PDB file of C-alpha atoms in Angstrom:
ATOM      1  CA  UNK A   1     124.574 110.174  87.729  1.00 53.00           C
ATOM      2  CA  UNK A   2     121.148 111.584  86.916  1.00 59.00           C
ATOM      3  CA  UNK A   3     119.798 113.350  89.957  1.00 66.00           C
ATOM      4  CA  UNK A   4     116.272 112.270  90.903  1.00 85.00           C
ATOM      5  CA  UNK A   5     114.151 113.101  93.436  1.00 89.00           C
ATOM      6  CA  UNK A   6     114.426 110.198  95.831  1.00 92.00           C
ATOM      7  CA  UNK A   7     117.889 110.598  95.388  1.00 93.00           C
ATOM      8  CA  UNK A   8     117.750 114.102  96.959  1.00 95.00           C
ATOM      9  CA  UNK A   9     115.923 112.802  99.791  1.00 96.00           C
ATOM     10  CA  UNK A  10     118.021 110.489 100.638  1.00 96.00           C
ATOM     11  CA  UNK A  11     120.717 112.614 100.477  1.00 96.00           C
ATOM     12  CA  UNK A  12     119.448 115.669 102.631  1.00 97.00           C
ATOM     13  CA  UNK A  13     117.931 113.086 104.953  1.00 97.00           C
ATOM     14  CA  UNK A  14     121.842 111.873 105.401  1.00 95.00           C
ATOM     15  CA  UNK A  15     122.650 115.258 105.600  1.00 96.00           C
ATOM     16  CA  UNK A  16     119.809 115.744 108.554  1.00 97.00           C
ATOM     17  CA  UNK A  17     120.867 112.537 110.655  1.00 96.00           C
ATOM     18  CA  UNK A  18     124.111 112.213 110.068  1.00 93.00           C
ATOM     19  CA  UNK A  19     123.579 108.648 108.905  1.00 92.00           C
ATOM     20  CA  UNK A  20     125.748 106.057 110.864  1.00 89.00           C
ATOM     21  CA  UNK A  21     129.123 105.695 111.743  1.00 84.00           C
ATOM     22  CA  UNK A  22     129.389 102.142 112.716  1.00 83.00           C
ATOM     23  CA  UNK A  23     127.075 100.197 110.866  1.00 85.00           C
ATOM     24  CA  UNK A  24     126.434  99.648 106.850  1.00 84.00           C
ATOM     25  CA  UNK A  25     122.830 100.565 105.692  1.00 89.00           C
ATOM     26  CA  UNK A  26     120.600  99.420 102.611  1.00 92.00           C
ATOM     27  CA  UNK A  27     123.225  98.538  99.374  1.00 91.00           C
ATOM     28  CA  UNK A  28     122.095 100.630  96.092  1.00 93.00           C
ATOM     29  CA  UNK A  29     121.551  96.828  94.408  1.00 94.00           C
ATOM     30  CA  UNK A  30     119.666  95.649  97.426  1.00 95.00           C
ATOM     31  CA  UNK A  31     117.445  99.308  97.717  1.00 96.00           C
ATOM     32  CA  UNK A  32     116.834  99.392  93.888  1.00 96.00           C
ATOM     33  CA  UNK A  33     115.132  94.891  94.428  1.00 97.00           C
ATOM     34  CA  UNK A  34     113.139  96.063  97.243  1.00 98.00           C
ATOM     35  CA  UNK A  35     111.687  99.027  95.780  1.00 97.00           C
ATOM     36  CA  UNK A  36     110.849  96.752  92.664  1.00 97.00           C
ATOM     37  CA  UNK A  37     109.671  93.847  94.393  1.00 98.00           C
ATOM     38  CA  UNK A  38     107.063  96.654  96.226  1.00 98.00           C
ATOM     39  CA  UNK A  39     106.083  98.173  93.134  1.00 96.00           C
ATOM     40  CA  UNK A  40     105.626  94.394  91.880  1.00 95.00           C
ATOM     41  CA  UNK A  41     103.994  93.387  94.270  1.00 96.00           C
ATOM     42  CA  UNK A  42     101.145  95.944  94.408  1.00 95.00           C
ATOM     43  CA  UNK A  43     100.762  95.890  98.492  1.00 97.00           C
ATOM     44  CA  UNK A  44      98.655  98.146 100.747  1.00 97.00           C
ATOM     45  CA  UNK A  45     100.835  97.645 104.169  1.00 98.00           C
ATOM     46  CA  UNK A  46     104.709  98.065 103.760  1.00 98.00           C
ATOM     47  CA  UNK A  47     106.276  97.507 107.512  1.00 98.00           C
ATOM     48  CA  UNK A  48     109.959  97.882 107.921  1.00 98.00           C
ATOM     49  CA  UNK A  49     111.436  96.657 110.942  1.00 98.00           C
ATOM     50  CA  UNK A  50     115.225  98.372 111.495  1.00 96.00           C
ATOM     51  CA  UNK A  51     115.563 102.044 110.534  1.00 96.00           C
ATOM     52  CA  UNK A  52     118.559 103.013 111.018  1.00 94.00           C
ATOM     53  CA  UNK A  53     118.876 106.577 109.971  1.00 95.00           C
ATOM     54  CA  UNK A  54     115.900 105.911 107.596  1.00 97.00           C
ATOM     55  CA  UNK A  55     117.421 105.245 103.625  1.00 97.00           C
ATOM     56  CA  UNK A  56     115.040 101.832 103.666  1.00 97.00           C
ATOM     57  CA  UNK A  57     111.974 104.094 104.837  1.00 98.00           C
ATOM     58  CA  UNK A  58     112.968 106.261 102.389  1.00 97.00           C
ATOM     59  CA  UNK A  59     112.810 103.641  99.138  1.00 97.00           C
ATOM     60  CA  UNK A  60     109.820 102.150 100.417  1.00 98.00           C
ATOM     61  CA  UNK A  61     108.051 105.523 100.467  1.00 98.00           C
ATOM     62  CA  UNK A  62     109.325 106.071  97.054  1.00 97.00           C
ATOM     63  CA  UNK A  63     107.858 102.782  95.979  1.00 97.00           C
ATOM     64  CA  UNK A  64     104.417 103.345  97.512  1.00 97.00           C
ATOM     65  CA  UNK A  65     103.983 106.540  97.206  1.00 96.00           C
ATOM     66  CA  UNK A  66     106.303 108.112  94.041  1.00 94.00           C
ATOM     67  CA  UNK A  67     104.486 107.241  90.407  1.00 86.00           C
ATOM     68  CA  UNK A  68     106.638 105.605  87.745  1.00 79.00           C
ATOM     69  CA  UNK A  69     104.696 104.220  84.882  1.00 81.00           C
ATOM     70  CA  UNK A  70     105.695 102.900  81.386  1.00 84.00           C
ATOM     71  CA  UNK A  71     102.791 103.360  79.556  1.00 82.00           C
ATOM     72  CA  UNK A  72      99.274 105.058  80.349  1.00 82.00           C
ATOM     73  CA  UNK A  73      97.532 102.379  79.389  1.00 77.00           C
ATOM     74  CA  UNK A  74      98.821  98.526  78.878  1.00 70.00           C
ATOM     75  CA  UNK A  75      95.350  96.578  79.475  1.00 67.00           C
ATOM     76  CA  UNK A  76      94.712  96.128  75.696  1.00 69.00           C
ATOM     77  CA  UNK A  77      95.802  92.770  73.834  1.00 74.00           C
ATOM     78  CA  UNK A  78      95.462  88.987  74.195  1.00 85.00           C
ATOM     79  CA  UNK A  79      91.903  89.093  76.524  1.00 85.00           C
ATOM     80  CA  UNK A  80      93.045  85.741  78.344  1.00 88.00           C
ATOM     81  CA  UNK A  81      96.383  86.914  78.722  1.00 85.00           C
ATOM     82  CA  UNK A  82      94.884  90.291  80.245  1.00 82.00           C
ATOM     83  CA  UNK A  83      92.129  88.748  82.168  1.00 84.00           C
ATOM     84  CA  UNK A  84      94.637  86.226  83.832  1.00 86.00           C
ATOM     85  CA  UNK A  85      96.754  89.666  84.791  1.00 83.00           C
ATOM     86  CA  UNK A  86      94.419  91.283  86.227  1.00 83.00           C
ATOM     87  CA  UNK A  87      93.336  89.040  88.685  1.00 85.00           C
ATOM     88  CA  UNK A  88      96.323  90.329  90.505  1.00 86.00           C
ATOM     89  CA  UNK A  89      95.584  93.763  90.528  1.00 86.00           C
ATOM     90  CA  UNK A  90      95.239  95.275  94.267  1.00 88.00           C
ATOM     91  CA  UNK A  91      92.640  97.823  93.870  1.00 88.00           C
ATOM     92  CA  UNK A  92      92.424  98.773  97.311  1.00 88.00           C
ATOM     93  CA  UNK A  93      93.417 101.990  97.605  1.00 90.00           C
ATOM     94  CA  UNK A  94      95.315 101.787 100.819  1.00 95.00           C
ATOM     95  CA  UNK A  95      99.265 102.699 100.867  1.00 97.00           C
ATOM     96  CA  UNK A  96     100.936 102.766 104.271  1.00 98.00           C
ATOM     97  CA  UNK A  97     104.711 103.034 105.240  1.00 98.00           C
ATOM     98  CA  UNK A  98     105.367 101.897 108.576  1.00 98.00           C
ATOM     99  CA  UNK A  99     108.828 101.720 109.471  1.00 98.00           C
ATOM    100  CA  UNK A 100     110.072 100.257 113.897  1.00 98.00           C
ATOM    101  CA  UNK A 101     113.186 100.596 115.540  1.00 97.00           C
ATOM    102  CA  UNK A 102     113.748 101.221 119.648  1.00 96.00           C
ATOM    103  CA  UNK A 103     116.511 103.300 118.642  1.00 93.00           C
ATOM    104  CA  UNK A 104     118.397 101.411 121.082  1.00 87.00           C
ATOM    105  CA  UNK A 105     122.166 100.544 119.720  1.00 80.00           C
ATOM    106  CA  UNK A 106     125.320 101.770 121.362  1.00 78.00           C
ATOM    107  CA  UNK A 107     126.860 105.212 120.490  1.00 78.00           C
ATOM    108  CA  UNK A 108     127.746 105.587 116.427  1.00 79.00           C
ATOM    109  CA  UNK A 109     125.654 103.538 115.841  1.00 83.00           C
ATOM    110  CA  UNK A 110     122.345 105.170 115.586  1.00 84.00           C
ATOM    111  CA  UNK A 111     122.596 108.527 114.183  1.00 89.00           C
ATOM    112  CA  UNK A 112     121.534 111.336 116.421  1.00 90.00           C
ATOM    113  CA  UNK A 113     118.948 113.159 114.954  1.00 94.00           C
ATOM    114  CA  UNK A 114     117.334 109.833 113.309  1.00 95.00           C
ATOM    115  CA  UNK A 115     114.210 110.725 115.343  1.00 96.00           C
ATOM    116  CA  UNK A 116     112.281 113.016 115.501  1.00 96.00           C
ATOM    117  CA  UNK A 117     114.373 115.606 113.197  1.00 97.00           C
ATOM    118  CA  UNK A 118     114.904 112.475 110.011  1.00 97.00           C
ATOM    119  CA  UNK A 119     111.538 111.242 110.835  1.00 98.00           C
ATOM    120  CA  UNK A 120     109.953 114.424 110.740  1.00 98.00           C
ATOM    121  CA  UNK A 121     111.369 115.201 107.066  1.00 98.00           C
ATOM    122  CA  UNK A 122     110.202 111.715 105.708  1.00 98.00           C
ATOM    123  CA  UNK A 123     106.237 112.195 107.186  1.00 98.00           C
ATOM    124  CA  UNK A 124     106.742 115.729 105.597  1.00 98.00           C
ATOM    125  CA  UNK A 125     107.662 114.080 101.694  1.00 97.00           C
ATOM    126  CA  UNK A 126     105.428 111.274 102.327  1.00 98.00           C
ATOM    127  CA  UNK A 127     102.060 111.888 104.941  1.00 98.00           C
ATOM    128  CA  UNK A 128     101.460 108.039 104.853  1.00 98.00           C
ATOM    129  CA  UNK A 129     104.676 107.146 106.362  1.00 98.00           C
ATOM    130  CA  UNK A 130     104.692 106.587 109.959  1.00 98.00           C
ATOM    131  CA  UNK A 131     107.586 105.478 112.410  1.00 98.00           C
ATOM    132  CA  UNK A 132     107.257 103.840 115.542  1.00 98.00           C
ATOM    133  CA  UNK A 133     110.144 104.351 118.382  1.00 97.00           C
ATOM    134  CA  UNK A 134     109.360 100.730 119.851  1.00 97.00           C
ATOM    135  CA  UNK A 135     110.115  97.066 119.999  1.00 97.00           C
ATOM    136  CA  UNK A 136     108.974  95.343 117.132  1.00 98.00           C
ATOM    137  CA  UNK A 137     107.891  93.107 119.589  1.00 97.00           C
ATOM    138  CA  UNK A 138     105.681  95.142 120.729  1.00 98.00           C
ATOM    139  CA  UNK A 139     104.818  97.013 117.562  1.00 98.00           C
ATOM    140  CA  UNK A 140     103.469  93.851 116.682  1.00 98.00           C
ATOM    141  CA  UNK A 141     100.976  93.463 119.624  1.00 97.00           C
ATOM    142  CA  UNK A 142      99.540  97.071 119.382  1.00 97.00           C
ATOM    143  CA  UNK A 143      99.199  97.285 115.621  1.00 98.00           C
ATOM    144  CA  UNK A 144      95.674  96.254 113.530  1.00 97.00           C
ATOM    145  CA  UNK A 145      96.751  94.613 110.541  1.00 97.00           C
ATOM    146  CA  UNK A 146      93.138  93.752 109.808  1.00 95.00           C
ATOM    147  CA  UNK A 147      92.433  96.852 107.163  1.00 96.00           C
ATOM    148  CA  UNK A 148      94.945  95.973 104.407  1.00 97.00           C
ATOM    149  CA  UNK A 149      94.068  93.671 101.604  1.00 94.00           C
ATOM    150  CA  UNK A 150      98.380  92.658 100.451  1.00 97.00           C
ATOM    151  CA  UNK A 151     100.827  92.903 103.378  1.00 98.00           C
ATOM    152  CA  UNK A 152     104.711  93.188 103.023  1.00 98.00           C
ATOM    153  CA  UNK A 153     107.636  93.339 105.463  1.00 98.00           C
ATOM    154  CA  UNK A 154     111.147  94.032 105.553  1.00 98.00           C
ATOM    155  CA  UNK A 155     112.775  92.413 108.770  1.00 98.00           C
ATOM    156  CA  UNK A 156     116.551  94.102 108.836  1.00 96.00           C
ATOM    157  CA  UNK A 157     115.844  94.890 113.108  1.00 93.00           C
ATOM    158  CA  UNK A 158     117.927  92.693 115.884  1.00 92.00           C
ATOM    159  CA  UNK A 159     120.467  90.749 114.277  1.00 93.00           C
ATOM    160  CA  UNK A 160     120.539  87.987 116.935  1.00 96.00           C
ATOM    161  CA  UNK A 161     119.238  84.491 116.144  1.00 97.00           C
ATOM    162  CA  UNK A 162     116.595  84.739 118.950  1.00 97.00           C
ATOM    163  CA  UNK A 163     115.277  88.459 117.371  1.00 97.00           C
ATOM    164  CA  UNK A 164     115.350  87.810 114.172  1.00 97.00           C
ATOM    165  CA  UNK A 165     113.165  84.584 114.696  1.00 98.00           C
ATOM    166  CA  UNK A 166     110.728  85.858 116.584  1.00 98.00           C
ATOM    167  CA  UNK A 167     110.048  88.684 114.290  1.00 98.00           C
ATOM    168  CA  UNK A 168     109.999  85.791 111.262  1.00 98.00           C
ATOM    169  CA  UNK A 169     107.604  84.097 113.231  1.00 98.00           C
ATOM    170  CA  UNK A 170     105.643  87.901 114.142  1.00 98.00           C
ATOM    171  CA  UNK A 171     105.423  87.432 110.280  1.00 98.00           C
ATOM    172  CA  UNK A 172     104.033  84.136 109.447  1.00 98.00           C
ATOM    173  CA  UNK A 173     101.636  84.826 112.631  1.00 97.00           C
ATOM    174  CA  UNK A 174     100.126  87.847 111.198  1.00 97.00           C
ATOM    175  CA  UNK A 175      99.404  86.622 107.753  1.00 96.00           C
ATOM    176  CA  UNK A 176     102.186  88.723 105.297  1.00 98.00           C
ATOM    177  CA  UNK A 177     102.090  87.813 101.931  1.00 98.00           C
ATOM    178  CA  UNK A 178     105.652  88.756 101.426  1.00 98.00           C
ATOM    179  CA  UNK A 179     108.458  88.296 103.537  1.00 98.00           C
ATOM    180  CA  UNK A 180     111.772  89.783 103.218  1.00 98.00           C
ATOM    181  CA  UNK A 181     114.591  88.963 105.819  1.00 98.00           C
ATOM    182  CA  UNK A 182     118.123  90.987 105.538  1.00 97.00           C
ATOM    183  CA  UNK A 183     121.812  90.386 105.526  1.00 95.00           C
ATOM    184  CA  UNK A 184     121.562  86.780 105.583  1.00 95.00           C
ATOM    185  CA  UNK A 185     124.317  85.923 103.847  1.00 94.00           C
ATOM    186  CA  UNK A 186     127.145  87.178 105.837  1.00 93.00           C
ATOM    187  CA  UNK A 187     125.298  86.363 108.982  1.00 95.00           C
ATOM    188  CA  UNK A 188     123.860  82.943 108.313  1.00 95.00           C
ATOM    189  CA  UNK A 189     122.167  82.215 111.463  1.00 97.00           C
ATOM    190  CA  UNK A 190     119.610  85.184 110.417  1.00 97.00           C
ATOM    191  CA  UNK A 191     118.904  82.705 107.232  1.00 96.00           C
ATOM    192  CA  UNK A 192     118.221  79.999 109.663  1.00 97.00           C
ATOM    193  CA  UNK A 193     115.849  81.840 111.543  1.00 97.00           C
ATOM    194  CA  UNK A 194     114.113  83.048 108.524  1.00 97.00           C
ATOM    195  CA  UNK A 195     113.533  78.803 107.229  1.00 96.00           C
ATOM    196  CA  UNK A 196     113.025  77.758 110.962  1.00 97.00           C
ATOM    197  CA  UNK A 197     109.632  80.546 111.223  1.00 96.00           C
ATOM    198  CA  UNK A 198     108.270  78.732 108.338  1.00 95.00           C
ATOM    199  CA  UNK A 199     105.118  76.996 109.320  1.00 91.00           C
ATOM    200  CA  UNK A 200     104.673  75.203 105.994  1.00 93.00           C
ATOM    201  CA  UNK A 201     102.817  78.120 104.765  1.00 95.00           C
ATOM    202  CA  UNK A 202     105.861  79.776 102.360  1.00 97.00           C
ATOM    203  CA  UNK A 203     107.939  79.069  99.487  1.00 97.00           C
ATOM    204  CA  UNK A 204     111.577  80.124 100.502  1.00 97.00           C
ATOM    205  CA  UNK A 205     114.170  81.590  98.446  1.00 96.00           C
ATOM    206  CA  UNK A 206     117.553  82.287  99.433  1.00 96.00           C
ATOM    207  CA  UNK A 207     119.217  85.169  97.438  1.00 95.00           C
ATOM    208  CA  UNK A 208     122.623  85.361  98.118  1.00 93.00           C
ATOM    209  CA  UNK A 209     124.427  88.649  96.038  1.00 92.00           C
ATOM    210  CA  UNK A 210     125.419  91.275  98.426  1.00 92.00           C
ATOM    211  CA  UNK A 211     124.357  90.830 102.006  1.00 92.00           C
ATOM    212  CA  UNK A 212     121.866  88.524 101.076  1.00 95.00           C
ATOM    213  CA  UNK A 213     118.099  88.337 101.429  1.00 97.00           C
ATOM    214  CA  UNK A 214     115.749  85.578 101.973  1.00 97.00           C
ATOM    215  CA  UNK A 215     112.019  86.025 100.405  1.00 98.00           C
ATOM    216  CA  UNK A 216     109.240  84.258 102.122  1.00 98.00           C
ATOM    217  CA  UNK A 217     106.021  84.037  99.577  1.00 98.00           C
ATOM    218  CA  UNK A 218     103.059  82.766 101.547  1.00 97.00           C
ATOM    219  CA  UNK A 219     101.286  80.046  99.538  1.00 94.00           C
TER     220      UNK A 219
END
């Protein structure tokens, strides 16, 4: 396996928290979509609610922050075909990482030195990345989402029916143009949370390889 360099962060920051003995964390198949879809996407705001020992963080950061480019310059070519393309084209220059998690679970399962030590090394890599030792719930009242143009969350937090739901619904209230729920597959009353927050607003798909994710597109 080539070495790259968000593979050694990942790596030492497993090495710095211990990761987790109880609990699974992000899937290589699932980490490699969601740092695509980001890239893809072209957002300003990436939130990520559930972080663990801080692999997600970590592949976000990489997507927002890391260049990867095929070509230097791909705008030449068919003029409607271009024009159409680059009316989705975020040129706002804002690119935040903001990753939420209490910390809270029972012994194993958060690693010990997730925060501040594994927190600490990600701000270091990636000065745009911020994590918040809260609620989501309340995460979402303190937090201005009004500055960024393209907003995109991850919701992998409390696994409950109740939690998840009301941090689907946090979601759709605050306007994110993409919305990604976790490990609905093998827990399927997170996928029903995930259609019940829909106020009409989304297109749903349900993608069911590995743990499963749902994406929520708003309309």
């Amino acid at each position: 396996m080539a070495i790259t360099k968000i593979n050694r962060q990942v790596e030492k920051l497993k090495e710095i928290t211990g990761s987790s003995e109880k609990t699974g964390w992000v899937k290589e198949n699932v980490a490699h979509f969601l740092n695509g879809f980001v890239r893809y996407a072209d957002v300003n705001l990436v939130v990520n609610i559930g972080h663990l020992w801080g692999k997600s963080a970590l592949v976000f950061c990489d997507a927002m922050f890391n260049e990867r480019d095929y070509e230097n310059n791909w705008d030449p070519g068919d003029e409607p075909f271009s024009e159409h393309s680059r009316r989705s084209t975020n040129f706002d220059e804002i690119r935040e990482v903001h990753s939420v998690d209490p910390l809270i679970q029972g012994p194993g399962h958060k690693p010990l030195n997730a925060h501040p030590e594994g927190t600490d090394y990600i701000k270091k890599n990636y000065p745009d990345f911020t994590f918040h030792n809260m609620k989501s719930d309340l995460f979402f009242k303190q937090f201005d989402f009004s500055p960024y143009q393209r907003k995109f969350i991850f919701i992998d937090g409390d696994h409950s029916y109740e939690g998840a739901l009301r941090d689907c619904q946090n979601a759709v209230k605050f306007g994110f143009d993409f919305i990604i729920i976790d490990d609905t597959s093998y827990i399927p009353h997170i996928e029903k949370a995930a259609r019940d927050s829909n106020n009409g607003n989304y297109r749903i798909i349900s993608l069911p390889m590995w743990n499963g994710l749902v994406l929520m597109v708003k309309n």
